[in-house]
Amino acid sequence: MAVEIERKFLVKHELWHELDKPIPNFLKQGYLSTDPEKTLRVRATDDKGFITIKGKTQGMRRLEFEYEIPKDEALALLDNFTEQNIEKYRYLITYKEKTWEIDVFQGANEGLIVAEIELSSETEAFDIPIWAYMEVTDDPRYYNSRLSIKPYSSWQ
């Protein structure tokens, strides 16, 4: 079984904007199911499509199964079967030999920047970059499936 172990942190905007960054990948994603027990996500990137099934989050871990599909089919699924899609730019940043995925959200979630790191175990040690500050791993408001229902802009 595929298990995802992930930790999430908010990103300090002022430090993020000063950082040298690689060219990001644009992601558009939506959910066929946002049930917390099992989510079903469709994603289109710059050149690929994916369908992903995720189990219930338990601490930092959950089951995850991801399959590549043709991009045009991913876009058709997003256009015809999902409602509030998430759009974001994803940057891959290496910090102290670990890859961080930094998502800069657009649209209704604009203003939110989240850094994620995938780990091989829940006890794996890693260094937190200066631009990452508050951990939100256990806060369901920051789950992408939740952001598609209750966007960041509606929190005020």
mmCIF file with all atom_site columns, C-alpha atoms in Angstrom, residues 38-152:
data_model
loop_
_atom_site.group_PDB
_atom_site.id
_atom_site.type_symbol
_atom_site.label_atom_id
_atom_site.label_alt_id
_atom_site.label_comp_id
_atom_site.label_asym_id
_atom_site.label_entity_id
_atom_site.label_seq_id
_atom_site.pdbx_PDB_ins_code
_atom_site.Cartn_x
_atom_site.Cartn_y
_atom_site.Cartn_z
_atom_site.occupancy
_atom_site.B_iso_or_equiv
_atom_site.pdbx_formal_charge
_atom_site.auth_seq_id
_atom_site.auth_comp_id
_atom_site.auth_asym_id
_atom_site.auth_atom_id
_atom_site.pdbx_PDB_model_num
ATOM 1   C CA . LYS A 1 38  ? -11.771 9.154  1.356   1.00 0.00 ? 38  LYS A CA 1
ATOM 2   C CA . THR A 1 39  ? -11.087 11.919 -1.120  1.00 0.00 ? 39  THR A CA 1
ATOM 3   C CA . LEU A 1 40  ? -10.985 11.541 -4.875  1.00 0.00 ? 40  LEU A CA 1
ATOM 4   C CA . ARG A 1 41  ? -8.968  14.262 -6.605  1.00 0.00 ? 41  ARG A CA 1
ATOM 5   C CA . VAL A 1 42  ? -8.415  15.106 -10.264 1.00 0.00 ? 42  VAL A CA 1
ATOM 6   C CA . ARG A 1 43  ? -5.401  17.226 -11.154 1.00 0.00 ? 43  ARG A CA 1
ATOM 7   C CA . ALA A 1 44  ? -4.040  18.768 -14.333 1.00 0.00 ? 44  ALA A CA 1
ATOM 8   C CA . THR A 1 45  ? -0.478  20.093 -14.421 1.00 0.00 ? 45  THR A CA 1
ATOM 9   C CA . ASP A 1 46  ? 1.318   21.920 -17.213 1.00 0.00 ? 46  ASP A CA 1
ATOM 10  C CA . ASP A 1 47  ? 1.646   18.686 -19.194 1.00 0.00 ? 47  ASP A CA 1
ATOM 11  C CA . LYS A 1 48  ? -0.037  15.782 -17.346 1.00 0.00 ? 48  LYS A CA 1
ATOM 12  C CA . GLY A 1 49  ? -3.217  14.620 -15.675 1.00 0.00 ? 49  GLY A CA 1
ATOM 13  C CA . PHE A 1 50  ? -3.693  12.587 -12.501 1.00 0.00 ? 50  PHE A CA 1
ATOM 14  C CA . ILE A 1 51  ? -6.416  10.955 -10.492 1.00 0.00 ? 51  ILE A CA 1
ATOM 15  C CA . THR A 1 52  ? -5.658  10.422 -6.813  1.00 0.00 ? 52  THR A CA 1
ATOM 16  C CA . ILE A 1 53  ? -7.470  8.526  -4.083  1.00 0.00 ? 53  ILE A CA 1
ATOM 17  C CA . LYS A 1 54  ? -6.578  9.443  -0.500  1.00 0.00 ? 54  LYS A CA 1
ATOM 18  C CA . GLY A 1 55  ? -7.713  7.799  2.703   1.00 0.00 ? 55  GLY A CA 1
ATOM 19  C CA . LYS A 1 56  ? -8.515  9.405  6.031   1.00 0.00 ? 56  LYS A CA 1
ATOM 20  C CA . THR A 1 57  ? -5.684  11.458 7.528   1.00 0.00 ? 57  THR A CA 1
ATOM 21  C CA . GLN A 1 58  ? -4.422  9.959  10.765  1.00 0.00 ? 58  GLN A CA 1
ATOM 22  C CA . GLY A 1 59  ? -1.826  12.243 12.290  1.00 0.00 ? 59  GLY A CA 1
ATOM 23  C CA . MET A 1 60  ? 0.645   12.861 9.470   1.00 0.00 ? 60  MET A CA 1
ATOM 24  C CA . ARG A 1 61  ? -0.146  9.760  7.423   1.00 0.00 ? 61  ARG A CA 1
ATOM 25  C CA . ARG A 1 62  ? -2.796  8.474  5.072   1.00 0.00 ? 62  ARG A CA 1
ATOM 26  C CA . LEU A 1 63  ? -3.168  6.035  2.238   1.00 0.00 ? 63  LEU A CA 1
ATOM 27  C CA . GLU A 1 64  ? -2.602  7.556  -1.195  1.00 0.00 ? 64  GLU A CA 1
ATOM 28  C CA . PHE A 1 65  ? -2.946  6.037  -4.652  1.00 0.00 ? 65  PHE A CA 1
ATOM 29  C CA . GLU A 1 66  ? -2.131  8.238  -7.652  1.00 0.00 ? 66  GLU A CA 1
ATOM 30  C CA . TYR A 1 67  ? -2.466  7.356  -11.321 1.00 0.00 ? 67  TYR A CA 1
ATOM 31  C CA . GLU A 1 68  ? -1.471  9.332  -14.389 1.00 0.00 ? 68  GLU A CA 1
ATOM 32  C CA . ILE A 1 69  ? -4.242  9.929  -16.912 1.00 0.00 ? 69  ILE A CA 1
ATOM 33  C CA . PRO A 1 70  ? -4.223  11.933 -20.159 1.00 0.00 ? 70  PRO A CA 1
ATOM 34  C CA . LYS A 1 71  ? -4.250  15.675 -19.471 1.00 0.00 ? 71  LYS A CA 1
ATOM 35  C CA . ASP A 1 72  ? -7.242  16.268 -21.751 1.00 0.00 ? 72  ASP A CA 1
ATOM 36  C CA . GLU A 1 73  ? -9.245  13.707 -19.738 1.00 0.00 ? 73  GLU A CA 1
ATOM 37  C CA . ALA A 1 74  ? -8.223  15.371 -16.459 1.00 0.00 ? 74  ALA A CA 1
ATOM 38  C CA . LEU A 1 75  ? -9.405  18.735 -17.823 1.00 0.00 ? 75  LEU A CA 1
ATOM 39  C CA . ALA A 1 76  ? -12.688 17.187 -18.990 1.00 0.00 ? 76  ALA A CA 1
ATOM 40  C CA . LEU A 1 77  ? -13.257 15.696 -15.524 1.00 0.00 ? 77  LEU A CA 1
ATOM 41  C CA . LEU A 1 78  ? -12.478 19.056 -13.898 1.00 0.00 ? 78  LEU A CA 1
ATOM 42  C CA . ASP A 1 79  ? -14.827 20.906 -16.258 1.00 0.00 ? 79  ASP A CA 1
ATOM 43  C CA . ASN A 1 80  ? -17.721 18.456 -15.995 1.00 0.00 ? 80  ASN A CA 1
ATOM 44  C CA . PHE A 1 81  ? -17.588 16.769 -12.587 1.00 0.00 ? 81  PHE A CA 1
ATOM 45  C CA . THR A 1 82  ? -16.006 19.125 -10.063 1.00 0.00 ? 82  THR A CA 1
ATOM 46  C CA . GLU A 1 83  ? -17.272 22.413 -8.716  1.00 0.00 ? 83  GLU A CA 1
ATOM 47  C CA . GLN A 1 84  ? -14.842 24.740 -6.978  1.00 0.00 ? 84  GLN A CA 1
ATOM 48  C CA . ASN A 1 85  ? -11.434 23.999 -8.409  1.00 0.00 ? 85  ASN A CA 1
ATOM 49  C CA . ILE A 1 86  ? -8.165  24.991 -6.796  1.00 0.00 ? 86  ILE A CA 1
ATOM 50  C CA . GLU A 1 87  ? -5.484  26.692 -8.845  1.00 0.00 ? 87  GLU A CA 1
ATOM 51  C CA . LYS A 1 88  ? -1.962  27.131 -7.562  1.00 0.00 ? 88  LYS A CA 1
ATOM 52  C CA . TYR A 1 89  ? 1.661   27.415 -8.545  1.00 0.00 ? 89  TYR A CA 1
ATOM 53  C CA . ARG A 1 90  ? 3.868   24.708 -7.110  1.00 0.00 ? 90  ARG A CA 1
ATOM 54  C CA . TYR A 1 91  ? 7.556   25.323 -6.516  1.00 0.00 ? 91  TYR A CA 1
ATOM 55  C CA . LEU A 1 92  ? 9.983   22.536 -5.647  1.00 0.00 ? 92  LEU A CA 1
ATOM 56  C CA . ILE A 1 93  ? 12.658  23.856 -3.311  1.00 0.00 ? 93  ILE A CA 1
ATOM 57  C CA . THR A 1 94  ? 15.516  21.778 -1.938  1.00 0.00 ? 94  THR A CA 1
ATOM 58  C CA . TYR A 1 95  ? 16.524  22.737 1.570   1.00 0.00 ? 95  TYR A CA 1
ATOM 59  C CA . LYS A 1 96  ? 19.167  20.749 3.457   1.00 0.00 ? 96  LYS A CA 1
ATOM 60  C CA . GLU A 1 97  ? 18.789  17.746 1.135   1.00 0.00 ? 97  GLU A CA 1
ATOM 61  C CA . LYS A 1 98  ? 14.970  17.604 1.465   1.00 0.00 ? 98  LYS A CA 1
ATOM 62  C CA . THR A 1 99  ? 12.492  18.616 -1.200  1.00 0.00 ? 99  THR A CA 1
ATOM 63  C CA . TRP A 1 100 ? 9.772   21.001 -0.148  1.00 0.00 ? 100 TRP A CA 1
ATOM 64  C CA . GLU A 1 101 ? 6.656   21.632 -2.235  1.00 0.00 ? 101 GLU A CA 1
ATOM 65  C CA . ILE A 1 102 ? 5.521   25.214 -1.880  1.00 0.00 ? 102 ILE A CA 1
ATOM 66  C CA . ASP A 1 103 ? 2.008   25.951 -3.105  1.00 0.00 ? 103 ASP A CA 1
ATOM 67  C CA . VAL A 1 104 ? 1.141   29.566 -3.902  1.00 0.00 ? 104 VAL A CA 1
ATOM 68  C CA . PHE A 1 105 ? -2.632  29.558 -4.200  1.00 0.00 ? 105 PHE A CA 1
ATOM 69  C CA . GLN A 1 106 ? -4.618  31.591 -6.706  1.00 0.00 ? 106 GLN A CA 1
ATOM 70  C CA . GLY A 1 107 ? -8.279  32.573 -7.078  1.00 0.00 ? 107 GLY A CA 1
ATOM 71  C CA . ALA A 1 108 ? -10.451 32.219 -3.962  1.00 0.00 ? 108 ALA A CA 1
ATOM 72  C CA . ASN A 1 109 ? -7.417  30.939 -2.021  1.00 0.00 ? 109 ASN A CA 1
ATOM 73  C CA . GLU A 1 110 ? -5.082  33.746 -3.083  1.00 0.00 ? 110 GLU A CA 1
ATOM 74  C CA . GLY A 1 111 ? -2.872  34.958 -0.250  1.00 0.00 ? 111 GLY A CA 1
ATOM 75  C CA . LEU A 1 112 ? -2.286  31.461 1.089   1.00 0.00 ? 112 LEU A CA 1
ATOM 76  C CA . ILE A 1 113 ? 1.185   29.938 0.730   1.00 0.00 ? 113 ILE A CA 1
ATOM 77  C CA . VAL A 1 114 ? 1.760   26.468 2.167   1.00 0.00 ? 114 VAL A CA 1
ATOM 78  C CA . ALA A 1 115 ? 4.980   24.439 2.303   1.00 0.00 ? 115 ALA A CA 1
ATOM 79  C CA . GLU A 1 116 ? 4.749   20.655 2.458   1.00 0.00 ? 116 GLU A CA 1
ATOM 80  C CA . ILE A 1 117 ? 7.432   18.069 3.069   1.00 0.00 ? 117 ILE A CA 1
ATOM 81  C CA . GLU A 1 118 ? 6.930   14.354 2.505   1.00 0.00 ? 118 GLU A CA 1
ATOM 82  C CA . LEU A 1 119 ? 8.740   12.080 4.915   1.00 0.00 ? 119 LEU A CA 1
ATOM 83  C CA . SER A 1 120 ? 9.606   8.394  5.010   1.00 0.00 ? 120 SER A CA 1
ATOM 84  C CA . SER A 1 121 ? 8.444   8.069  8.642   1.00 0.00 ? 121 SER A CA 1
ATOM 85  C CA . GLU A 1 122 ? 6.609   10.178 11.204  1.00 0.00 ? 122 GLU A CA 1
ATOM 86  C CA . THR A 1 123 ? 9.796   10.461 13.262  1.00 0.00 ? 123 THR A CA 1
ATOM 87  C CA . GLU A 1 124 ? 12.117  11.448 10.399  1.00 0.00 ? 124 GLU A CA 1
ATOM 88  C CA . ALA A 1 125 ? 14.208  14.473 11.335  1.00 0.00 ? 125 ALA A CA 1
ATOM 89  C CA . PHE A 1 126 ? 14.362  17.518 9.057   1.00 0.00 ? 126 PHE A CA 1
ATOM 90  C CA . ASP A 1 127 ? 15.273  21.184 9.249   1.00 0.00 ? 127 ASP A CA 1
ATOM 91  C CA . ILE A 1 128 ? 12.595  23.832 8.840   1.00 0.00 ? 128 ILE A CA 1
ATOM 92  C CA . PRO A 1 129 ? 13.567  26.675 6.486   1.00 0.00 ? 129 PRO A CA 1
ATOM 93  C CA . ILE A 1 130 ? 13.457  30.234 7.802   1.00 0.00 ? 130 ILE A CA 1
ATOM 94  C CA . TRP A 1 131 ? 10.590  31.043 5.408   1.00 0.00 ? 131 TRP A CA 1
ATOM 95  C CA . ALA A 1 132 ? 8.340   28.364 6.948   1.00 0.00 ? 132 ALA A CA 1
ATOM 96  C CA . TYR A 1 133 ? 6.863   29.190 10.315  1.00 0.00 ? 133 TYR A CA 1
ATOM 97  C CA . MET A 1 134 ? 3.604   27.793 11.690  1.00 0.00 ? 134 MET A CA 1
ATOM 98  C CA . GLU A 1 135 ? 2.860   24.080 11.328  1.00 0.00 ? 135 GLU A CA 1
ATOM 99  C CA . VAL A 1 136 ? -0.687  23.379 10.124  1.00 0.00 ? 136 VAL A CA 1
ATOM 100 C CA . THR A 1 137 ? -0.432  19.627 9.570   1.00 0.00 ? 137 THR A CA 1
ATOM 101 C CA . ASP A 1 138 ? -3.259  18.921 12.011  1.00 0.00 ? 138 ASP A CA 1
ATOM 102 C CA . ASP A 1 139 ? -5.509  21.804 10.929  1.00 0.00 ? 139 ASP A CA 1
ATOM 103 C CA . PRO A 1 140 ? -8.109  20.472 8.458   1.00 0.00 ? 140 PRO A CA 1
ATOM 104 C CA . ARG A 1 141 ? -8.828  23.987 7.148   1.00 0.00 ? 141 ARG A CA 1
ATOM 105 C CA . TYR A 1 142 ? -5.576  23.693 5.180   1.00 0.00 ? 142 TYR A CA 1
ATOM 106 C CA . TYR A 1 143 ? -6.458  20.403 3.477   1.00 0.00 ? 143 TYR A CA 1
ATOM 107 C CA . ASN A 1 144 ? -6.817  21.116 -0.229  1.00 0.00 ? 144 ASN A CA 1
ATOM 108 C CA . SER A 1 145 ? -10.126 19.237 -0.294  1.00 0.00 ? 145 SER A CA 1
ATOM 109 C CA . ARG A 1 146 ? -11.429 21.591 2.408   1.00 0.00 ? 146 ARG A CA 1
ATOM 110 C CA . LEU A 1 147 ? -10.047 24.666 0.627   1.00 0.00 ? 147 LEU A CA 1
ATOM 111 C CA . SER A 1 148 ? -12.124 23.684 -2.410  1.00 0.00 ? 148 SER A CA 1
ATOM 112 C CA . ILE A 1 149 ? -15.269 23.913 -0.244  1.00 0.00 ? 149 ILE A CA 1
ATOM 113 C CA . LYS A 1 150 ? -14.355 26.771 2.105   1.00 0.00 ? 150 LYS A CA 1
ATOM 114 C CA . PRO A 1 151 ? -11.681 28.885 0.412   1.00 0.00 ? 151 PRO A CA 1
ATOM 115 C CA . TYR A 1 152 ? -9.108  30.894 2.316   1.00 0.00 ? 152 TYR A CA 1
#
